mmCIF file of N, CA, C and O in Angstrom:
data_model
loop_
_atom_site.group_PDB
_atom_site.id
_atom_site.type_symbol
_atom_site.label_atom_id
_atom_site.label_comp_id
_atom_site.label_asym_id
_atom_site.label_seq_id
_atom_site.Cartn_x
_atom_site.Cartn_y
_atom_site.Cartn_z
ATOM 1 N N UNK Y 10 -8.464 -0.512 2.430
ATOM 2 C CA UNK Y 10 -8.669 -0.340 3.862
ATOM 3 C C UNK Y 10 -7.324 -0.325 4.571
ATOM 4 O O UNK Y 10 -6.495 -1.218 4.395
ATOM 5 N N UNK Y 11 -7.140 0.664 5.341
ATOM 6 C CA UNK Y 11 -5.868 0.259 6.488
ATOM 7 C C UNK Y 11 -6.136 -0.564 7.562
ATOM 8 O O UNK Y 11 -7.222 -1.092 7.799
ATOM 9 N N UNK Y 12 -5.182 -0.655 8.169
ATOM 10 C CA UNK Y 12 -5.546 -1.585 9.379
ATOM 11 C C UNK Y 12 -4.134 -1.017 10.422
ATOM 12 O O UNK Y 12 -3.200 -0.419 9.888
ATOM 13 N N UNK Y 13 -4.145 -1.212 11.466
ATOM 14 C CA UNK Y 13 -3.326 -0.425 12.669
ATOM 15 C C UNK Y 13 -1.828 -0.491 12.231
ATOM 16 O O UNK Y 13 -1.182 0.548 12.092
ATOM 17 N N UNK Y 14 -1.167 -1.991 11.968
ATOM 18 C CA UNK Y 14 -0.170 -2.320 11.733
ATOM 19 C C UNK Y 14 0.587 -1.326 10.450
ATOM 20 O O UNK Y 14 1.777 -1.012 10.454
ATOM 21 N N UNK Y 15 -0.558 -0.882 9.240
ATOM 22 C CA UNK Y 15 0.160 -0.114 8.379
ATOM 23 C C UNK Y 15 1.197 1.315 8.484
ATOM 24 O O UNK Y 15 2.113 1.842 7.852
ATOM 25 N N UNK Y 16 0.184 1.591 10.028
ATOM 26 C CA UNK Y 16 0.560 3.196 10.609
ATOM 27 C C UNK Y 16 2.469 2.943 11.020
ATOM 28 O O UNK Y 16 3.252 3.826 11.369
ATOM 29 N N UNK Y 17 2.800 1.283 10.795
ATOM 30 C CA UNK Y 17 4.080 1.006 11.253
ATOM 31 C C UNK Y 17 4.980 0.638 10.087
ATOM 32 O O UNK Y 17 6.067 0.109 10.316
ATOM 33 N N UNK Y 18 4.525 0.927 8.683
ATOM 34 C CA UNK Y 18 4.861 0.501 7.894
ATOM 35 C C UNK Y 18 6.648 1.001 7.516
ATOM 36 O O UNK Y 18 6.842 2.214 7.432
ATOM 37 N N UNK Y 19 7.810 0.093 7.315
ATOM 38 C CA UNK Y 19 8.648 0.469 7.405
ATOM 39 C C UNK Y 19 9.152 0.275 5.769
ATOM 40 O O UNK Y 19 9.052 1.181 4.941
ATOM 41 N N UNK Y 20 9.597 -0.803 5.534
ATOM 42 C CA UNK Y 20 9.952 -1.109 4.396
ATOM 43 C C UNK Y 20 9.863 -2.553 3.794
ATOM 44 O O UNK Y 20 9.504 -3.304 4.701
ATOM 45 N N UNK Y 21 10.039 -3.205 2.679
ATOM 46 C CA UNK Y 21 9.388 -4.494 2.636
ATOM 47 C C UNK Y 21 8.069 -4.463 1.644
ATOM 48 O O UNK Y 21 7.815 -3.424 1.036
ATOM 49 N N UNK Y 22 7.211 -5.669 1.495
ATOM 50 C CA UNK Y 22 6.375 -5.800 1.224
ATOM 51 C C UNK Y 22 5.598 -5.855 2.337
ATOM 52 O O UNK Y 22 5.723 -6.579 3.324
ATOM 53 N N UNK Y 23 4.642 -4.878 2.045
ATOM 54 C CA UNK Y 23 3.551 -4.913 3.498
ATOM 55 C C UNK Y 23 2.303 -5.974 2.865
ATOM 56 O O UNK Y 23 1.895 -5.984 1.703
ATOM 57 N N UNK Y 24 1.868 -6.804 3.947
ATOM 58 C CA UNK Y 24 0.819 -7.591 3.922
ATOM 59 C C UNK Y 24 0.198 -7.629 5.613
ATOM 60 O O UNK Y 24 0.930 -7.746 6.595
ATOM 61 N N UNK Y 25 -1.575 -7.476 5.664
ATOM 62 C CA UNK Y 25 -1.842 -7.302 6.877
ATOM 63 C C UNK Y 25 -1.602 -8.440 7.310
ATOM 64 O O UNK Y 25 -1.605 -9.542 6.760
ATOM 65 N N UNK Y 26 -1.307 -7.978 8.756
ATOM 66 C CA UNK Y 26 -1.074 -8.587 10.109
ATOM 67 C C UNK Y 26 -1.935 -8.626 11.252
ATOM 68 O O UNK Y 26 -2.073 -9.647 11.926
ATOM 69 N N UNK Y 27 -2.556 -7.475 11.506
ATOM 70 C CA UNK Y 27 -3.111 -7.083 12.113
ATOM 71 C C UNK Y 27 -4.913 -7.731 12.003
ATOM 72 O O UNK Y 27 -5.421 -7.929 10.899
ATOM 73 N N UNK Y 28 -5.595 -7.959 13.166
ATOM 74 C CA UNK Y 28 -6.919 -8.347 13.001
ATOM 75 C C UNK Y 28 -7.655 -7.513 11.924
ATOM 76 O O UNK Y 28 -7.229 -6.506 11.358
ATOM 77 N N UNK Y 29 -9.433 -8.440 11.671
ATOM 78 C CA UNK Y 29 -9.899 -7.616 11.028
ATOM 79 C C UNK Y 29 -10.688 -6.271 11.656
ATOM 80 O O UNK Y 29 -11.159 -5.382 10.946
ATOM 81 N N UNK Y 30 -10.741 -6.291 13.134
ATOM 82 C CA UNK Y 30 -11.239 -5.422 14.436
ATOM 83 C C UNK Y 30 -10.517 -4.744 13.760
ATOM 84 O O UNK Y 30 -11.111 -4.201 12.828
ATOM 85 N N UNK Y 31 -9.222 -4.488 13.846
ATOM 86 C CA UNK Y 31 -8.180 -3.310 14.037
ATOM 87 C C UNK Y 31 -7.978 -2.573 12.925
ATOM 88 O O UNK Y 31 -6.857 -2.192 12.586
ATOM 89 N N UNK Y 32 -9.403 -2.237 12.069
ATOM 90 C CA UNK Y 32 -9.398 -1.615 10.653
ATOM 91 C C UNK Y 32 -9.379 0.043 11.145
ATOM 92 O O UNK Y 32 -10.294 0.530 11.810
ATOM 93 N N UNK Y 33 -8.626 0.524 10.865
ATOM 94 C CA UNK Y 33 -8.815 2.123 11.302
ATOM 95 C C UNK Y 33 -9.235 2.785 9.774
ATOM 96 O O UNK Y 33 -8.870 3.941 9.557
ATOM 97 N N UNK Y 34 -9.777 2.264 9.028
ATOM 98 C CA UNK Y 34 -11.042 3.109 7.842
ATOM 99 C C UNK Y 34 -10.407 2.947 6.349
ATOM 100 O O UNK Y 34 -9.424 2.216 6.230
ATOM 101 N N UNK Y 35 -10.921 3.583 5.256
ATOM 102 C CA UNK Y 35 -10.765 4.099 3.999
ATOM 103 C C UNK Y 35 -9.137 4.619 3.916
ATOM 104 O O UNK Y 35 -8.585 4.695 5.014
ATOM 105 N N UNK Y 36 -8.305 4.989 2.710
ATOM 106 C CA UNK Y 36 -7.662 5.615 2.411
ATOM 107 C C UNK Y 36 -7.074 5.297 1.069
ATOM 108 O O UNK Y 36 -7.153 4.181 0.556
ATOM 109 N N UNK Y 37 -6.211 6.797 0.280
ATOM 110 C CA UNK Y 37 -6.457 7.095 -1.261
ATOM 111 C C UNK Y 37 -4.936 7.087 -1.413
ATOM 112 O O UNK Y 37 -4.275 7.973 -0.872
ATOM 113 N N UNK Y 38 -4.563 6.462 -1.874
ATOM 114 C CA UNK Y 38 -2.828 6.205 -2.666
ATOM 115 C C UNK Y 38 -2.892 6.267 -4.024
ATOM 116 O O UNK Y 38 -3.875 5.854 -4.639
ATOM 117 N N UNK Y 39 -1.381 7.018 -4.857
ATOM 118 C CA UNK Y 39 -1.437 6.891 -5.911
ATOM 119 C C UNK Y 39 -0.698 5.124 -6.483
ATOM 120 O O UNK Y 39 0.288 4.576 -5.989
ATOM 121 N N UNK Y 40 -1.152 4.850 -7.074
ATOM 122 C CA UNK Y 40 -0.613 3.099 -7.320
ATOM 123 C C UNK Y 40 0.748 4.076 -8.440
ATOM 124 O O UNK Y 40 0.418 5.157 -8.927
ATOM 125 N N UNK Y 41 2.092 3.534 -8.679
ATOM 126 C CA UNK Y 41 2.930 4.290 -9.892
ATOM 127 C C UNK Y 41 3.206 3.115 -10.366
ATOM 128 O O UNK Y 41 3.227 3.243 -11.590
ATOM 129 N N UNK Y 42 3.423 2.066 -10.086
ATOM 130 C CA UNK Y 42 4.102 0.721 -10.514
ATOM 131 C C UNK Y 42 3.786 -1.034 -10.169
ATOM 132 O O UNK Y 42 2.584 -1.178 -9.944
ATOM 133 N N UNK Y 43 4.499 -2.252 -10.087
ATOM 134 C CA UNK Y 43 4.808 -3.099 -9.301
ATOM 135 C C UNK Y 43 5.810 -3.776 -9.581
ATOM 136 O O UNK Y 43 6.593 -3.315 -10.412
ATOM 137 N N UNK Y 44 6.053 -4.958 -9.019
ATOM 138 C CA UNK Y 44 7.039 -5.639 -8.737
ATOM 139 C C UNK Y 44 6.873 -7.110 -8.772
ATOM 140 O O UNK Y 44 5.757 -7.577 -8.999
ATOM 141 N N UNK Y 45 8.140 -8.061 -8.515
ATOM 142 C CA UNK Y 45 7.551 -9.328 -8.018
ATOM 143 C C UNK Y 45 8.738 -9.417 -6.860
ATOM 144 O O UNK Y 45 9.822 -8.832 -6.868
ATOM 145 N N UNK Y 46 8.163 -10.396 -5.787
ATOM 146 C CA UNK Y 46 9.522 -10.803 -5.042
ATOM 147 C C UNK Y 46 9.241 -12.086 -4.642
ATOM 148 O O UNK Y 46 8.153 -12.592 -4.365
ATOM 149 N N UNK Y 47 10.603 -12.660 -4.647
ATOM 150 C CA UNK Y 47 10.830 -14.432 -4.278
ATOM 151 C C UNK Y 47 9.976 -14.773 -3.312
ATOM 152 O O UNK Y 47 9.502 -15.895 -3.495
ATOM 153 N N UNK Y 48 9.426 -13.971 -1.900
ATOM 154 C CA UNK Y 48 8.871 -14.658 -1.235
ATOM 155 C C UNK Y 48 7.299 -14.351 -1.327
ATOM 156 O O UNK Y 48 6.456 -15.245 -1.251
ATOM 157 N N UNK Y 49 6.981 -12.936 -1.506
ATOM 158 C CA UNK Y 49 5.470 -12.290 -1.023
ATOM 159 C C UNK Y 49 4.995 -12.407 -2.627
ATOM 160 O O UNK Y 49 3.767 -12.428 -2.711
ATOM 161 N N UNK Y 50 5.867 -12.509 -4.268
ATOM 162 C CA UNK Y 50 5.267 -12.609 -4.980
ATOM 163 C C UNK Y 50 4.779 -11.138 -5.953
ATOM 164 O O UNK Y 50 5.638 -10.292 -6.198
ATOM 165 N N UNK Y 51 3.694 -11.006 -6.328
ATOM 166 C CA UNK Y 51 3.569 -9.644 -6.933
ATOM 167 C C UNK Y 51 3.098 -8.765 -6.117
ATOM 168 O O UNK Y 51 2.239 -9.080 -5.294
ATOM 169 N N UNK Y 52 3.511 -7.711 -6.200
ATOM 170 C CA UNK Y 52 3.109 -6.504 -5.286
ATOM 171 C C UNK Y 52 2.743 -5.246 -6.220
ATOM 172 O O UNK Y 52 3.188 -5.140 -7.363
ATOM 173 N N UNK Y 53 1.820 -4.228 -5.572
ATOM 174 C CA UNK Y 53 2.011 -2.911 -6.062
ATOM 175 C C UNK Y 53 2.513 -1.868 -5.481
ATOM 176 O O UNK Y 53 2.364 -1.884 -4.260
ATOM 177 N N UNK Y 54 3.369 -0.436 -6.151
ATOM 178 C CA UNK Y 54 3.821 -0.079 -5.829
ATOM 179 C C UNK Y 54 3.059 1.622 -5.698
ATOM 180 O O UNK Y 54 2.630 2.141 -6.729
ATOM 181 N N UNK Y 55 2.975 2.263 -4.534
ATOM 182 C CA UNK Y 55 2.617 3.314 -3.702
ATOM 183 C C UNK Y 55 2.761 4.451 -3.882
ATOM 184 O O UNK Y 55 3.985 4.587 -3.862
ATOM 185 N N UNK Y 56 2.205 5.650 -4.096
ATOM 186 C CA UNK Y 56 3.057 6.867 -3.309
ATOM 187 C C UNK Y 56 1.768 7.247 -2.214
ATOM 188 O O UNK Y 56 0.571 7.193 -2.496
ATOM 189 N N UNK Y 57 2.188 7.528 -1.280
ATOM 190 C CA UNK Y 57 1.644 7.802 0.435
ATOM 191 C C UNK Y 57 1.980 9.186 0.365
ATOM 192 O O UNK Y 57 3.132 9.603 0.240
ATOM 193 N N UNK Y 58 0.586 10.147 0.477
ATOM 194 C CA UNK Y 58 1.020 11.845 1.034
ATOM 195 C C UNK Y 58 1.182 11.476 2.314
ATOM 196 O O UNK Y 58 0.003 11.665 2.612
ATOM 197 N N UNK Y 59 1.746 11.041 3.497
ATOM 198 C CA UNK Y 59 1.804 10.962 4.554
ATOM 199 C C UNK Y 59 3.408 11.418 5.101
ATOM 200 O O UNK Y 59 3.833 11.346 6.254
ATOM 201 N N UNK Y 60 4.106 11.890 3.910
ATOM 202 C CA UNK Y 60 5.684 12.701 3.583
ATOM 203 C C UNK Y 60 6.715 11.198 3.665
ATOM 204 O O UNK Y 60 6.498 10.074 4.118
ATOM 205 N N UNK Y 61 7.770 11.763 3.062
ATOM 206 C CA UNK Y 61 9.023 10.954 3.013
ATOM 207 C C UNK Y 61 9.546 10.105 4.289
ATOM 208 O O UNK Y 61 10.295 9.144 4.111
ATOM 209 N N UNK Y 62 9.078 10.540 5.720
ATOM 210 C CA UNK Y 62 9.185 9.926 7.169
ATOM 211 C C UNK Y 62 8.585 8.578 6.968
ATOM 212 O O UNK Y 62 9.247 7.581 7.254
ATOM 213 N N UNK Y 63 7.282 8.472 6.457
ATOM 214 C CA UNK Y 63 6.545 7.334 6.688
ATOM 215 C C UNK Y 63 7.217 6.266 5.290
ATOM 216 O O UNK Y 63 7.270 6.599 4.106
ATOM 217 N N UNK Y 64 7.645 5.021 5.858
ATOM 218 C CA UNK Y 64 7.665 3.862 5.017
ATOM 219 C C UNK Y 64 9.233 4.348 4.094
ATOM 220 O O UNK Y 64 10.219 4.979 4.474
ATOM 221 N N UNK Y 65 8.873 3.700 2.723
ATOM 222 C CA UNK Y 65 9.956 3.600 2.235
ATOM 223 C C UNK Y 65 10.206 5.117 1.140
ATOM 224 O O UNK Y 65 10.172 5.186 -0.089
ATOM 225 N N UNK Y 66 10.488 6.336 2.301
ATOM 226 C CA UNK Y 66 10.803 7.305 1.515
ATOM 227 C C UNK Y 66 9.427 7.650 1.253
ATOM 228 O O UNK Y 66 9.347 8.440 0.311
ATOM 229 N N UNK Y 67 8.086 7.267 1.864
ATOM 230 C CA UNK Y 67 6.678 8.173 0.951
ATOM 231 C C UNK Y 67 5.985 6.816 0.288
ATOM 232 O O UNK Y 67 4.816 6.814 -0.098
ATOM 233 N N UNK Y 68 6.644 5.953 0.228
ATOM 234 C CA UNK Y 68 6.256 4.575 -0.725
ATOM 235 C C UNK Y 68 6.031 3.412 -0.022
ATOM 236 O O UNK Y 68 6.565 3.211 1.069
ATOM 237 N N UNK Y 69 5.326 2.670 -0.525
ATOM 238 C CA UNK Y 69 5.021 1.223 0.193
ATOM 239 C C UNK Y 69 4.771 0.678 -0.664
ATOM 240 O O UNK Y 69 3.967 1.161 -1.462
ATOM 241 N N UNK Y 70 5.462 -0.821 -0.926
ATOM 242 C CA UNK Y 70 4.607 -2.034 -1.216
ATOM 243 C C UNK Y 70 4.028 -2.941 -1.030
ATOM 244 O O UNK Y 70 4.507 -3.899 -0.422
ATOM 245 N N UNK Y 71 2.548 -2.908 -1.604
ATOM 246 C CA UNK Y 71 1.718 -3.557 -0.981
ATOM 247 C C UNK Y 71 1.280 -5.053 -1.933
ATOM 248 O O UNK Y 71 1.249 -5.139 -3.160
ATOM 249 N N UNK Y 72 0.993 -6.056 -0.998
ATOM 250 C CA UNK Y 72 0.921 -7.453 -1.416
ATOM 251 C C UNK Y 72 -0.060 -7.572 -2.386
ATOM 252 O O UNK Y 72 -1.119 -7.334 -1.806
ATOM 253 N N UNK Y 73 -0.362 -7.907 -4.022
ATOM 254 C CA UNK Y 73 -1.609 -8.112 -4.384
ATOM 255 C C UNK Y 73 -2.461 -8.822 -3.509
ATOM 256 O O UNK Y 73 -1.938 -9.625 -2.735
ATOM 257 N N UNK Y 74 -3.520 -8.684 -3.502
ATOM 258 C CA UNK Y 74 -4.698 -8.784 -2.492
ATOM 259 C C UNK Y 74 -4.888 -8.763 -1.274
ATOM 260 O O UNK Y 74 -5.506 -9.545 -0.551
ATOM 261 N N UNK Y 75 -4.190 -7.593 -0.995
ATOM 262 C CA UNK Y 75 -4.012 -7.231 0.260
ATOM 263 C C UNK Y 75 -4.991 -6.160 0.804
ATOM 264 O O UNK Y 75 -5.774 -6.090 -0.143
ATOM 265 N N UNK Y 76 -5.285 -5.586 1.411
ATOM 266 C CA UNK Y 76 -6.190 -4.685 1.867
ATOM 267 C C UNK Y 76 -7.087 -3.997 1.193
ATOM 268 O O UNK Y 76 -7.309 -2.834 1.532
ATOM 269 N N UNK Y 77 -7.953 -4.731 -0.167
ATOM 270 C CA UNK Y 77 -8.565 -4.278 -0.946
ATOM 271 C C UNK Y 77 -7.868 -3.794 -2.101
ATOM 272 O O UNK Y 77 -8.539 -3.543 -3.102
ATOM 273 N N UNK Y 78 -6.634 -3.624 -2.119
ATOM 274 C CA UNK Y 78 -5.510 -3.169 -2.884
ATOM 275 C C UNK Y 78 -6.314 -3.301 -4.673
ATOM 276 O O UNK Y 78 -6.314 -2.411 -5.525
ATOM 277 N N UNK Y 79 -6.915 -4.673 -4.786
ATOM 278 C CA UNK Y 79 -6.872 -4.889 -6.159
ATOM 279 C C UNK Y 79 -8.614 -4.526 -6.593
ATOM 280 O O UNK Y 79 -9.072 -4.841 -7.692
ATOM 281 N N UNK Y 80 -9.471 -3.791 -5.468
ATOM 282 C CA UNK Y 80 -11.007 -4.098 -5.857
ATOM 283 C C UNK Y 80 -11.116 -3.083 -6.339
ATOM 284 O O UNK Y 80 -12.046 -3.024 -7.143
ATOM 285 N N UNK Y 81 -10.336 -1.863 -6.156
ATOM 286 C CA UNK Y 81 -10.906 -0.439 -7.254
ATOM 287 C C UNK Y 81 -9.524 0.826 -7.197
ATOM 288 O O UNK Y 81 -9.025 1.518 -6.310
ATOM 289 N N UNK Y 82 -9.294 0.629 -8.677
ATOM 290 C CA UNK Y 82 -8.302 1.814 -8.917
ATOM 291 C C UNK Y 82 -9.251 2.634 -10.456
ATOM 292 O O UNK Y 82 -9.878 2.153 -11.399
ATOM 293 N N UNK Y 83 -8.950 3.881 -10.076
ATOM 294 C CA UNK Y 83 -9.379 5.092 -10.997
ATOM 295 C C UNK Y 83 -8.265 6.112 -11.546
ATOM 296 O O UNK Y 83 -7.369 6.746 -10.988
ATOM 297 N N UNK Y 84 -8.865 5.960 -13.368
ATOM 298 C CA UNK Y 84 -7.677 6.605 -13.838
ATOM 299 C C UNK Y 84 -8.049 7.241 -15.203
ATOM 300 O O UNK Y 84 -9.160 6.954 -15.648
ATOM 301 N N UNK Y 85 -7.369 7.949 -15.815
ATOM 302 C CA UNK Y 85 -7.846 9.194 -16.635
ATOM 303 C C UNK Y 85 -6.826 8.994 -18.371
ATOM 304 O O UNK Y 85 -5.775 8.393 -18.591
ATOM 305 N N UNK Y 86 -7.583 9.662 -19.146
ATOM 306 C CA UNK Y 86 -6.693 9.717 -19.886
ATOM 307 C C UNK Y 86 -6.625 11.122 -20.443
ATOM 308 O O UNK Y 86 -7.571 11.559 -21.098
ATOM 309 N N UNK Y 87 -5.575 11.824 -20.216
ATOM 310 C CA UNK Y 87 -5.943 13.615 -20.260
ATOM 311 C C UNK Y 87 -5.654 13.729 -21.652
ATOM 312 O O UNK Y 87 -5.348 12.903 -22.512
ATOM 313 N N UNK Y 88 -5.882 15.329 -21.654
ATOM 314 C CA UNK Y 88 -6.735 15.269 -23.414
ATOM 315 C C UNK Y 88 -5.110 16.159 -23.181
ATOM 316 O O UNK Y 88 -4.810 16.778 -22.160
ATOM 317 N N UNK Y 89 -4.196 15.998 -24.477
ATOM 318 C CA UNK Y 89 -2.859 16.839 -24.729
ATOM 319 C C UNK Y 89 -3.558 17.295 -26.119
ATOM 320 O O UNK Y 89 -2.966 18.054 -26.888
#
């Protein structure tokens, strides 16, 4: 789920801020990686079609259990 504050997402580990009112809907990211950091801990790591303007270069990281982040990812294993 997004929520208003993400539309401001700069760089950092993003974790919401914003009420649970201020959900502006659904949306589909590719997950490529994660991380850990000293303060926010483990995170995953983003790519956003929303172009290279938004966030970090196209990317965001987002807090494990953060905005639904961890309740459903889908993935393939292609036939080579």
């Amino acid at each position: 789920m997004i929520y208003e504050d993400f539309m401001n997402y700069g760089e950092g580990v993003y974790h919401q801020t914003s009420r649970e009112d201020e959900k502006i809907g659904g949306h589909a990211m590719k997950m490529i990686g994660w991380g850990t950091d000293p303060v926010e801990g483990l995170y995953w790591v983003l790519q956003n079609q929303w172009s290279e303007e938004w966030g970090e270069k196209g990317f965001v990281k987002v807090k494990a259990g953060e905005i639904g982040i961890d309740s459903i990812a889908l993935g393939c294993q292609p036939e080579i």
